Short mmCIF file of C-alpha atoms and ligand atoms in Angstrom, two decimals:
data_model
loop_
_atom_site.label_atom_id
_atom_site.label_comp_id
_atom_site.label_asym_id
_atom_site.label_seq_id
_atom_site.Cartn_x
_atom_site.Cartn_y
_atom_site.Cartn_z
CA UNK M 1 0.00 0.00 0.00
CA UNK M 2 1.20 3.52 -1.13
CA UNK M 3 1.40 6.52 1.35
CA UNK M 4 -1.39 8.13 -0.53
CA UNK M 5 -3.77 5.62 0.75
CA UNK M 6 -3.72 6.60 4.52
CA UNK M 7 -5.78 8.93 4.11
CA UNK M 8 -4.17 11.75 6.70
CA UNK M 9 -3.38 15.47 6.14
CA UNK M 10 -5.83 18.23 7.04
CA UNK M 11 -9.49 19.41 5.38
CA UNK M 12 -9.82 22.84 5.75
CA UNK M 13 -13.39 23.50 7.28
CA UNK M 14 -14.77 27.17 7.04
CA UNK M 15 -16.67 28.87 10.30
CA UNK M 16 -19.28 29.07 8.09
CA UNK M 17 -19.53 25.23 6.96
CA UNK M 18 -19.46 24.35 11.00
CA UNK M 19 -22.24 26.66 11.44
CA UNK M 20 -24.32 25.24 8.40
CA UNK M 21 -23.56 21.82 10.14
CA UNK M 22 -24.95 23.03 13.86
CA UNK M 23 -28.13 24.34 12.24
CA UNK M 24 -28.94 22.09 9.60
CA UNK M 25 -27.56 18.50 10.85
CA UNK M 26 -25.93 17.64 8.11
CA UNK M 27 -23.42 19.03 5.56
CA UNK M 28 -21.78 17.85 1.88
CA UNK M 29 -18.36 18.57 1.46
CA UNK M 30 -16.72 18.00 -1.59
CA UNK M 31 -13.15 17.21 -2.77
CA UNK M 32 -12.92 15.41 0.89
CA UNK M 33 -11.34 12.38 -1.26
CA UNK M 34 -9.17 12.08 -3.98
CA UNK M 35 -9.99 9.62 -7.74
CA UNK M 36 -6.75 7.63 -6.35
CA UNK M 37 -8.39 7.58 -2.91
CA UNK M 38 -11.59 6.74 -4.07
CA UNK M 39 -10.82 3.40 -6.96
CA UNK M 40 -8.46 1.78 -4.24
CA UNK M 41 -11.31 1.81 -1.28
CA UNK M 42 -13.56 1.09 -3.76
CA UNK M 43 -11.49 -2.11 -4.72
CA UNK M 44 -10.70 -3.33 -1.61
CA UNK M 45 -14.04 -2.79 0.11
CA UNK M 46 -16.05 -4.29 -2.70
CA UNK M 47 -13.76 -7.42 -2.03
CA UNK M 48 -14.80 -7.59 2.05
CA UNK M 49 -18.58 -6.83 1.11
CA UNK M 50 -18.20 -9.68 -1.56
CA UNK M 51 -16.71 -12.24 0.33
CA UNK M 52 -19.06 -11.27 3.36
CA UNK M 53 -22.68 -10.68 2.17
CA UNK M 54 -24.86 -13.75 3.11
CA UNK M 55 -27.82 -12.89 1.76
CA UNK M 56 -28.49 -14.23 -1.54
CA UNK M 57 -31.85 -14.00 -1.16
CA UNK M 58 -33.93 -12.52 -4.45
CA UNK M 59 -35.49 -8.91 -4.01
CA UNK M 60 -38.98 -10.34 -4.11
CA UNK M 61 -38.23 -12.21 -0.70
CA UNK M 62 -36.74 -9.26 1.16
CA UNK M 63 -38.33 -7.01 3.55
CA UNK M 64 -37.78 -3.17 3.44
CA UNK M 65 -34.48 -3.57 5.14
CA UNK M 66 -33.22 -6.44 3.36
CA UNK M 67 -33.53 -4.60 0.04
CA UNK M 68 -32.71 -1.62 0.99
CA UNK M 69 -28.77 -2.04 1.44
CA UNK M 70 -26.26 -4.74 1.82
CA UNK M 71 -24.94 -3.88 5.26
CA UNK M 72 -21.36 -5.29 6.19
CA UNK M 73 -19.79 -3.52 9.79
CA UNK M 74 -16.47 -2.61 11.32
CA UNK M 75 -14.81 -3.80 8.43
CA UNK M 76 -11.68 -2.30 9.61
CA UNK M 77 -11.28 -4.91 12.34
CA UNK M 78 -10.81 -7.51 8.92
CA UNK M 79 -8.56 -4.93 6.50
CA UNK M 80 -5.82 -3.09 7.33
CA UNK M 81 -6.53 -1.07 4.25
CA UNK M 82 -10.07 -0.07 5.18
CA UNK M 83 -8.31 0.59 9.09
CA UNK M 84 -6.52 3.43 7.20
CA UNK M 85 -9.96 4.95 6.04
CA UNK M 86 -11.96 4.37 9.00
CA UNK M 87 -9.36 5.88 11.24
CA UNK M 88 -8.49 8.60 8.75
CA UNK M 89 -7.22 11.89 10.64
CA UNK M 90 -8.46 13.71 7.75
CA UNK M 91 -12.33 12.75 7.94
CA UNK M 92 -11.98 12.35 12.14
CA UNK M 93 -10.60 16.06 12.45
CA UNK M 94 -13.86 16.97 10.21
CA UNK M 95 -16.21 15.00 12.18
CA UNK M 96 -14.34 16.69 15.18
CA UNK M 97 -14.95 20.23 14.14
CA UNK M 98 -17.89 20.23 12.82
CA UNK M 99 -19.53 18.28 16.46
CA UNK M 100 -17.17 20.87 18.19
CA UNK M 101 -15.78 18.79 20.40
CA UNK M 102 -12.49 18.16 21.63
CA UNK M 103 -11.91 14.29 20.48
CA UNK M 104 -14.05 12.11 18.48
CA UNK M 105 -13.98 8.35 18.93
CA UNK M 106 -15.16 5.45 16.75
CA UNK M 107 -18.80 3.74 17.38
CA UNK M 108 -18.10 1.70 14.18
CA UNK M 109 -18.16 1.42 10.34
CA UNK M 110 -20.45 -0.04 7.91
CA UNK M 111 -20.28 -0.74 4.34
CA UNK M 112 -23.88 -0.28 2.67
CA UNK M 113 -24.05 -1.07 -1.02
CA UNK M 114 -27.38 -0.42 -2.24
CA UNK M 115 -27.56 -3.24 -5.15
CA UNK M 116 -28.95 -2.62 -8.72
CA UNK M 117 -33.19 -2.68 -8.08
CA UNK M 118 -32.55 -2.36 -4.45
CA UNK M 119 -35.15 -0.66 -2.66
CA UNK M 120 -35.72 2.95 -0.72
CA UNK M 121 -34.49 3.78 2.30
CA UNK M 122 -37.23 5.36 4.56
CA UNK M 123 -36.75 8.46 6.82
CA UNK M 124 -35.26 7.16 9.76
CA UNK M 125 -32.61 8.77 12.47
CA UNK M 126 -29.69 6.45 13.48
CA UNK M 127 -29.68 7.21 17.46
CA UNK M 128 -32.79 5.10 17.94
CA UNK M 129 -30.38 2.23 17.58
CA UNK M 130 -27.34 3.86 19.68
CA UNK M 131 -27.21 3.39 23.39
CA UNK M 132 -25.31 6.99 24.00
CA UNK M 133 -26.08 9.38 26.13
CA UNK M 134 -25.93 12.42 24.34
CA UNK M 135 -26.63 13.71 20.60
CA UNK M 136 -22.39 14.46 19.51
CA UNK M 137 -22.59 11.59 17.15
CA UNK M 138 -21.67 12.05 13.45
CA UNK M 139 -21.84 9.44 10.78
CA UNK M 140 -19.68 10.22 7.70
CA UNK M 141 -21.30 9.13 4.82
CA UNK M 142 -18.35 8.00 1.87
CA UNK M 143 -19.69 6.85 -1.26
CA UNK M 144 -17.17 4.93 -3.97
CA UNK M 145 -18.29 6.40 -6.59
CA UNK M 146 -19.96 9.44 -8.24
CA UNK M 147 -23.67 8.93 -7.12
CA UNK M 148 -26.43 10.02 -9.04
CA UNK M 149 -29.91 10.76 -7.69
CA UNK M 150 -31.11 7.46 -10.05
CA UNK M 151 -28.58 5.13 -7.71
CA UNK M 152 -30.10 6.18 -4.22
CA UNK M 153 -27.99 9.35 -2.97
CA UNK M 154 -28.51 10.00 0.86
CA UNK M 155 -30.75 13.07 1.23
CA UNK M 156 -31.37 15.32 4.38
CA UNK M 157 -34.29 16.77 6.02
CA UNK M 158 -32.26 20.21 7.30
CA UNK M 159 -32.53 21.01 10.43
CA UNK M 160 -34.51 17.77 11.95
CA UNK M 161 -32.03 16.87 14.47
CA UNK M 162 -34.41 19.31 15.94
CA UNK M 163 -37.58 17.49 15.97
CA UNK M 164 -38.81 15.19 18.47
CA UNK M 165 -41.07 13.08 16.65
CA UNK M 166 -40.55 9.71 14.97
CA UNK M 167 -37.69 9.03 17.04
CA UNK M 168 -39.11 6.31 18.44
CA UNK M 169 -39.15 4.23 15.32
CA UNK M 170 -36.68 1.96 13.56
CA UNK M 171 -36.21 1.71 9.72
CA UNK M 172 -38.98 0.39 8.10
CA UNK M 173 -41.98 1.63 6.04
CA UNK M 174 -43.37 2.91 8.95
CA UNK M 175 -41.04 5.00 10.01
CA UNK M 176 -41.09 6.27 6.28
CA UNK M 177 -44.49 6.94 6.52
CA UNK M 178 -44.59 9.14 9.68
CA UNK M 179 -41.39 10.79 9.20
CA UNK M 180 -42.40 12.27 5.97
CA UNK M 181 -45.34 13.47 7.50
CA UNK M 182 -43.73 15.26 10.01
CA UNK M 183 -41.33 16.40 8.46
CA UNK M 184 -43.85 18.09 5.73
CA UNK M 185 -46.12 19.32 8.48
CA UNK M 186 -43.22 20.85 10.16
CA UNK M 187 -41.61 22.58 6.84
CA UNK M 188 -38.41 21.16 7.22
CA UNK M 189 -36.35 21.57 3.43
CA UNK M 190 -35.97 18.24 2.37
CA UNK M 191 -32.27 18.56 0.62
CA UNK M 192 -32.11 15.84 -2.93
CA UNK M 193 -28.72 16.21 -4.52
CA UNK M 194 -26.42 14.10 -6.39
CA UNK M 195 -22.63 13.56 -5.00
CA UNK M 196 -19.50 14.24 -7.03
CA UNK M 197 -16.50 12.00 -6.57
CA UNK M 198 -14.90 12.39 -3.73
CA UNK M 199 -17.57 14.23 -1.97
CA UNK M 200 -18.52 13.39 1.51
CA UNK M 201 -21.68 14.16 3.70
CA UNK M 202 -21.58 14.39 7.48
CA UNK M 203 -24.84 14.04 9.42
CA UNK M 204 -26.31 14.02 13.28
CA UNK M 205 -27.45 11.02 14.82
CA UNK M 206 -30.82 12.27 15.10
CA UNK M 207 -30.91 14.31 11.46
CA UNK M 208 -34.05 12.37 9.32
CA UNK M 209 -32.78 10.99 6.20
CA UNK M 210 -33.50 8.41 3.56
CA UNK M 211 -32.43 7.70 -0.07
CA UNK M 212 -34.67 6.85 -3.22
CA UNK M 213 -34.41 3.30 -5.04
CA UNK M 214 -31.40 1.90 -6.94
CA UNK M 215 -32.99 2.18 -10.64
CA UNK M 216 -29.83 1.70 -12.30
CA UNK M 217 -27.82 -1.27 -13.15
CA UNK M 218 -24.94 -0.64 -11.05
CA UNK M 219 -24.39 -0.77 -7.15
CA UNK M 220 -24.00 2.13 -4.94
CA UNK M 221 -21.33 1.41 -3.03
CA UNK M 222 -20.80 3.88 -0.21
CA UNK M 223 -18.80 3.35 3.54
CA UNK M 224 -19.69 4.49 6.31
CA UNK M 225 -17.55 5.66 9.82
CA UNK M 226 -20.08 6.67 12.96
CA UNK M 227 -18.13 9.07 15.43
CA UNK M 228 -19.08 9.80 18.66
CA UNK M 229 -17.66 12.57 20.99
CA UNK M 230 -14.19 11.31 22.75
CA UNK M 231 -16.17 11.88 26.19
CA UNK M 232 -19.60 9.48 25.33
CA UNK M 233 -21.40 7.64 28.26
CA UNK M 234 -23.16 4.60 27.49
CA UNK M 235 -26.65 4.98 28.62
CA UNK M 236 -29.14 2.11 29.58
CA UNK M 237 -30.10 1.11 26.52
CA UNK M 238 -34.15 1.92 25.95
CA UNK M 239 -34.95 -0.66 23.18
CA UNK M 240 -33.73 -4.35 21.97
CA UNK M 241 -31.82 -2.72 19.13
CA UNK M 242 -30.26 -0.80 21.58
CA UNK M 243 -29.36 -3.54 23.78
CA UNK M 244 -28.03 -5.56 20.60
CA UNK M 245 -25.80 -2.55 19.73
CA UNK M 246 -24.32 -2.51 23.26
CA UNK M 247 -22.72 -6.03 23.11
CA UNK M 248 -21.67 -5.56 19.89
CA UNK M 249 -19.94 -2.33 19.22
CA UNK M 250 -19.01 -1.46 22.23
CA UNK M 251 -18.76 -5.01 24.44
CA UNK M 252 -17.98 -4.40 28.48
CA UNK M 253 -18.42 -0.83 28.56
CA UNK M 254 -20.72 -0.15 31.52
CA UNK M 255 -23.74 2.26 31.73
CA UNK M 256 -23.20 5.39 32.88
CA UNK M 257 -19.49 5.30 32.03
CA UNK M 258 -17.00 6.80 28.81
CA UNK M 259 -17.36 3.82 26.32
CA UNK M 260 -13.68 2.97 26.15
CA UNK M 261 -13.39 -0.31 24.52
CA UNK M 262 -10.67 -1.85 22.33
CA UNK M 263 -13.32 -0.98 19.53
CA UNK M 264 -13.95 2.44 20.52
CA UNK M 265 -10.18 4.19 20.05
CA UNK M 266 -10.00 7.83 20.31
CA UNK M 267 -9.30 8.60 16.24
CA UNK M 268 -8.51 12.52 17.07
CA UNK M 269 -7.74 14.87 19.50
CA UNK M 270 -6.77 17.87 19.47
CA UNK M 271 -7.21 21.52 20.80
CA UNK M 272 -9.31 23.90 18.68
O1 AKG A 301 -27.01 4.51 2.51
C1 AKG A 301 -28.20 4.54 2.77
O2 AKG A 301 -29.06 4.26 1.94
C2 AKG A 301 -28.64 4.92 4.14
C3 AKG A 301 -27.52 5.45 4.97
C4 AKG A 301 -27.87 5.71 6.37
O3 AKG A 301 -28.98 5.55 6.81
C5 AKG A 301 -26.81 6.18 7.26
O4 AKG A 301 -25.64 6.26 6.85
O5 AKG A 301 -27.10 6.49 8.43
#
């Protein structure tokens, strides 16, 4: 592996872009990745997913989940390679600055590669399934490729970390169901853009988003690193998924105590 490929040096975030981040709860940022950057994780990443996906099942037979992504997690504990992305100081300083907090630490990664006909995602917000006790939690959002509207690019309702309801519900069609209608009631902008190559998105654990189909013939491939503030308490856990989360990404951490596990390193630090 070439130097090139650890992903380090420094993104320069404006005091603007942080602020668009702590009102809106979410943020693109482009050029975050280089082509070079992008076709090697792309490679090596497709190889993990391949060699771990299980389900073989056809389309027809899955439920809204199923077809909605292949999901394969903390990849980096399998690839040194993908280690160098997921503990990138480039994309952990971001995550960093734009939570504005002093250290960010992993929760974990996840490779989802919406397939070709692969279904929605519905409006969900990811801290329903995380057992932490406060909202500095930041997923970045990495797709392998340039991603058009057509292949299922992530989209944002700005500014509903805010809201309150539909928190309560997990991914499903559901939760699409009553999100949307919340979120149209309370006149949240709903953002739909493509991404270029190389550009990266950043959202809050409890921002509502959700991404169209897969009607091309191609997969989405896109990886995925969840921050959470250096400092995070595990809380006790209010739901199953919760629970399930617990004793897998971060085993023996105790409630009510900094979730400092061998699968939780700090990936930055430093003073503002
Ligand atoms: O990639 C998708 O379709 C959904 C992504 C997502 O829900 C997330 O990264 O939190």
């Amino acid at each position: 592996m070439t130097e090139s490929f650890l992903v380090g040096g420094t993104y320069e975030l404006t005091s603007d872009q942080v602020e668009f981040y702590q009102q809106n709860g979410f943020i693109k940022l482009k050029n975050v990745l280089s082509r070079q950057e992008i076709d090697h994780f792309n490679d090596v990443i497709s190889v993990e997913v391949t060699k771990l996906n299980r389900d073989a099942r056809p389309m027809e037979e899955r439920d809204t989940y199923a077809k909605a992504f292949v999901q394969i997690t903390n990849l980096w504990t399998r690839n040194e390679s993908i280690k160098n992305l997921v503990f990138s100081p480039r994309l952990a300083q971001i995550a960093k600055e734009l939570m504005k907090v002093t250290s960010v630490r992993l929760y974990h990664d996840q490779a989802l590669f919406k397939e070709a006909g692969g279904g929605y995602t519905p409006w969900h917000a990811d801290q329903y399934y995380w057992p932490l006790d406060s909202d500095h939690s930041i997923t970045a959002w990495i797709p392998l490729q340039e991603t058009t509207l057509e292949m299922g690019a992530l989209e944002f309702s700005a500014g509903s970390h805010q809201l309150l309801n539909g928190r309560e519900l997990a991914i499903g069609d559901d939760s699409e169901h009553v999100v949307s209608e919340a979120l149209k009631s309370g006149g949240y902008e709903r953002i739909v853009e493509s991404f270029d190559l190389g550009e990266v998105s950043f959202h809050a654990g409890w921002t509502f988003h959700r991404a169209a189909p897969n009607r091309t013939e191609k997969i989405r491939k896109v990886m995925c690193t969840i921050y959470m503030h250096g400092n995070m308490r595990l809380k006790n856990p209010s739901n199953e998924h919760q629970k399930l989360d617990w004793e897998v990404w971060c085993p023996g951490a105790q409630v009510g105590e900094i979730i400092d596990t061998s699968l939780n390193p700090i990936l930055f630090e430093r003073a503002s």
